Amino acid sequence: MEFIDLKTQYHKYKEHIDAKIHAVLDHGQFIMGPEV
C-alpha cells in the first residue's frame, strides 16, 4: 500500500488551491458554482 504525504502535495499546489477557494468565497456560489 502506497502512502502519500498530503502536506507536501498541498504545498505543491497551494497557490492554485488557495486561488480557487478564494474565488468560491468571493462569488458565494457554494452549490452548483463553476468550481464545483
mmCIF file of N, CA and C in Angstrom:
data_model
loop_
_atom_site.group_PDB
_atom_site.id
_atom_site.type_symbol
_atom_site.label_atom_id
_atom_site.label_comp_id
_atom_site.label_asym_id
_atom_site.label_seq_id
_atom_site.Cartn_x
_atom_site.Cartn_y
_atom_site.Cartn_z
ATOM 1 N N MET A 1 0.848 -1.165 0.000
ATOM 2 C CA MET A 1 0.000 0.000 0.000
ATOM 3 C C MET A 1 0.900 1.237 0.000
ATOM 4 N N GLU A 2 0.643 2.109 -0.934
ATOM 5 C CA GLU A 2 1.451 3.321 -1.034
ATOM 6 C C GLU A 2 0.783 4.456 -0.257
ATOM 7 N N PHE A 3 1.569 5.160 0.501
ATOM 8 C CA PHE A 3 1.073 6.306 1.254
ATOM 9 C C PHE A 3 1.632 7.578 0.632
ATOM 10 N N ILE A 4 0.857 8.643 0.709
ATOM 11 C CA ILE A 4 1.336 9.929 0.198
ATOM 12 C C ILE A 4 1.348 10.943 1.324
ATOM 13 N N ASP A 5 2.197 11.914 1.186
ATOM 14 C CA ASP A 5 2.308 12.986 2.170
ATOM 15 C C ASP A 5 1.414 14.136 1.707
ATOM 16 N N LEU A 6 0.239 14.245 2.308
ATOM 17 C CA LEU A 6 -0.720 15.261 1.877
ATOM 18 C C LEU A 6 -0.207 16.678 2.093
ATOM 19 N N LYS A 7 0.572 16.882 3.132
ATOM 20 C CA LYS A 7 1.117 18.211 3.401
ATOM 21 C C LYS A 7 2.044 18.648 2.265
ATOM 22 N N THR A 8 2.884 17.741 1.802
ATOM 23 C CA THR A 8 3.779 18.045 0.687
ATOM 24 C C THR A 8 2.979 18.300 -0.582
ATOM 25 N N GLN A 9 1.964 17.481 -0.829
ATOM 26 C CA GLN A 9 1.124 17.671 -2.012
ATOM 27 C C GLN A 9 0.402 19.011 -1.953
ATOM 28 N N TYR A 10 -0.105 19.383 -0.777
ATOM 29 C CA TYR A 10 -0.796 20.663 -0.629
ATOM 30 C C TYR A 10 0.153 21.817 -0.942
ATOM 31 N N HIS A 11 1.356 21.774 -0.410
ATOM 32 C CA HIS A 11 2.309 22.859 -0.651
ATOM 33 C C HIS A 11 2.687 22.959 -2.125
ATOM 34 N N LYS A 12 2.684 21.838 -2.818
ATOM 35 C CA LYS A 12 2.996 21.828 -4.246
ATOM 36 C C LYS A 12 1.936 22.592 -5.049
ATOM 37 N N TYR A 13 0.668 22.479 -4.642
ATOM 38 C CA TYR A 13 -0.444 23.102 -5.371
ATOM 39 C C TYR A 13 -1.125 24.214 -4.581
ATOM 40 N N LYS A 14 -0.493 24.669 -3.497
ATOM 41 C CA LYS A 14 -1.104 25.629 -2.572
ATOM 42 C C LYS A 14 -1.628 26.877 -3.264
ATOM 43 N N GLU A 15 -0.851 27.460 -4.141
ATOM 44 C CA GLU A 15 -1.254 28.697 -4.802
ATOM 45 C C GLU A 15 -2.538 28.485 -5.611
ATOM 46 N N HIS A 16 -2.620 27.400 -6.341
ATOM 47 C CA HIS A 16 -3.796 27.095 -7.162
ATOM 48 C C HIS A 16 -5.014 26.789 -6.280
ATOM 49 N N ILE A 17 -4.819 25.975 -5.253
ATOM 50 C CA ILE A 17 -5.914 25.613 -4.348
ATOM 51 C C ILE A 17 -6.455 26.848 -3.647
ATOM 52 N N ASP A 18 -5.566 27.670 -3.102
ATOM 53 C CA ASP A 18 -5.992 28.871 -2.387
ATOM 54 C C ASP A 18 -6.727 29.839 -3.305
ATOM 55 N N ALA A 19 -6.288 29.969 -4.550
ATOM 56 C CA ALA A 19 -6.960 30.861 -5.503
ATOM 57 C C ALA A 19 -8.385 30.388 -5.761
ATOM 58 N N LYS A 20 -8.578 29.084 -5.917
ATOM 59 C CA LYS A 20 -9.922 28.546 -6.164
ATOM 60 C C LYS A 20 -10.815 28.708 -4.938
ATOM 61 N N ILE A 21 -10.266 28.487 -3.757
ATOM 62 C CA ILE A 21 -11.051 28.663 -2.529
ATOM 63 C C ILE A 21 -11.487 30.117 -2.393
ATOM 64 N N HIS A 22 -10.581 31.052 -2.639
ATOM 65 C CA HIS A 22 -10.923 32.470 -2.544
ATOM 66 C C HIS A 22 -11.952 32.865 -3.596
ATOM 67 N N ALA A 23 -11.870 32.286 -4.793
ATOM 68 C CA ALA A 23 -12.850 32.582 -5.837
ATOM 69 C C ALA A 23 -14.246 32.153 -5.398
ATOM 70 N N VAL A 24 -14.354 30.971 -4.815
ATOM 71 C CA VAL A 24 -15.653 30.485 -4.337
ATOM 72 C C VAL A 24 -16.176 31.391 -3.231
ATOM 73 N N LEU A 25 -15.317 31.760 -2.306
ATOM 74 C CA LEU A 25 -15.752 32.628 -1.213
ATOM 75 C C LEU A 25 -16.150 34.010 -1.719
ATOM 76 N N ASP A 26 -15.470 34.515 -2.740
ATOM 77 C CA ASP A 26 -15.784 35.838 -3.285
ATOM 78 C C ASP A 26 -17.143 35.870 -3.978
ATOM 79 N N HIS A 27 -17.452 34.856 -4.803
ATOM 80 C CA HIS A 27 -18.724 34.914 -5.523
ATOM 81 C C HIS A 27 -19.858 34.233 -4.772
ATOM 82 N N GLY A 28 -19.568 33.450 -3.757
ATOM 83 C CA GLY A 28 -20.594 32.893 -2.883
ATOM 84 C C GLY A 28 -21.440 31.783 -3.482
ATOM 85 N N GLN A 29 -21.074 31.227 -4.630
ATOM 86 C CA GLN A 29 -21.841 30.131 -5.228
ATOM 87 C C GLN A 29 -21.270 28.811 -4.726
ATOM 88 N N PHE A 30 -21.735 28.405 -3.552
ATOM 89 C CA PHE A 30 -21.205 27.205 -2.919
ATOM 90 C C PHE A 30 -21.808 25.931 -3.514
ATOM 91 N N ILE A 31 -23.003 26.053 -4.092
ATOM 92 C CA ILE A 31 -23.680 24.910 -4.708
ATOM 93 C C ILE A 31 -23.860 25.207 -6.188
ATOM 94 N N MET A 32 -23.393 24.309 -7.044
ATOM 95 C CA MET A 32 -23.514 24.428 -8.498
ATOM 96 C C MET A 32 -22.756 25.625 -9.066
ATOM 97 N N GLY A 33 -21.742 26.088 -8.354
ATOM 98 C CA GLY A 33 -20.888 27.148 -8.876
ATOM 99 C C GLY A 33 -19.928 26.588 -9.908
ATOM 100 N N PRO A 34 -19.183 27.442 -10.595
ATOM 101 C CA PRO A 34 -18.300 26.983 -11.663
ATOM 102 C C PRO A 34 -17.164 26.066 -11.190
ATOM 103 N N GLU A 35 -16.738 26.179 -9.952
ATOM 104 C CA GLU A 35 -15.637 25.353 -9.459
ATOM 105 C C GLU A 35 -16.095 23.990 -8.961
ATOM 106 N N VAL A 36 -17.375 23.867 -8.699
ATOM 107 C CA VAL A 36 -17.887 22.619 -8.106
ATOM 108 C C VAL A 36 -18.383 21.685 -9.190
#
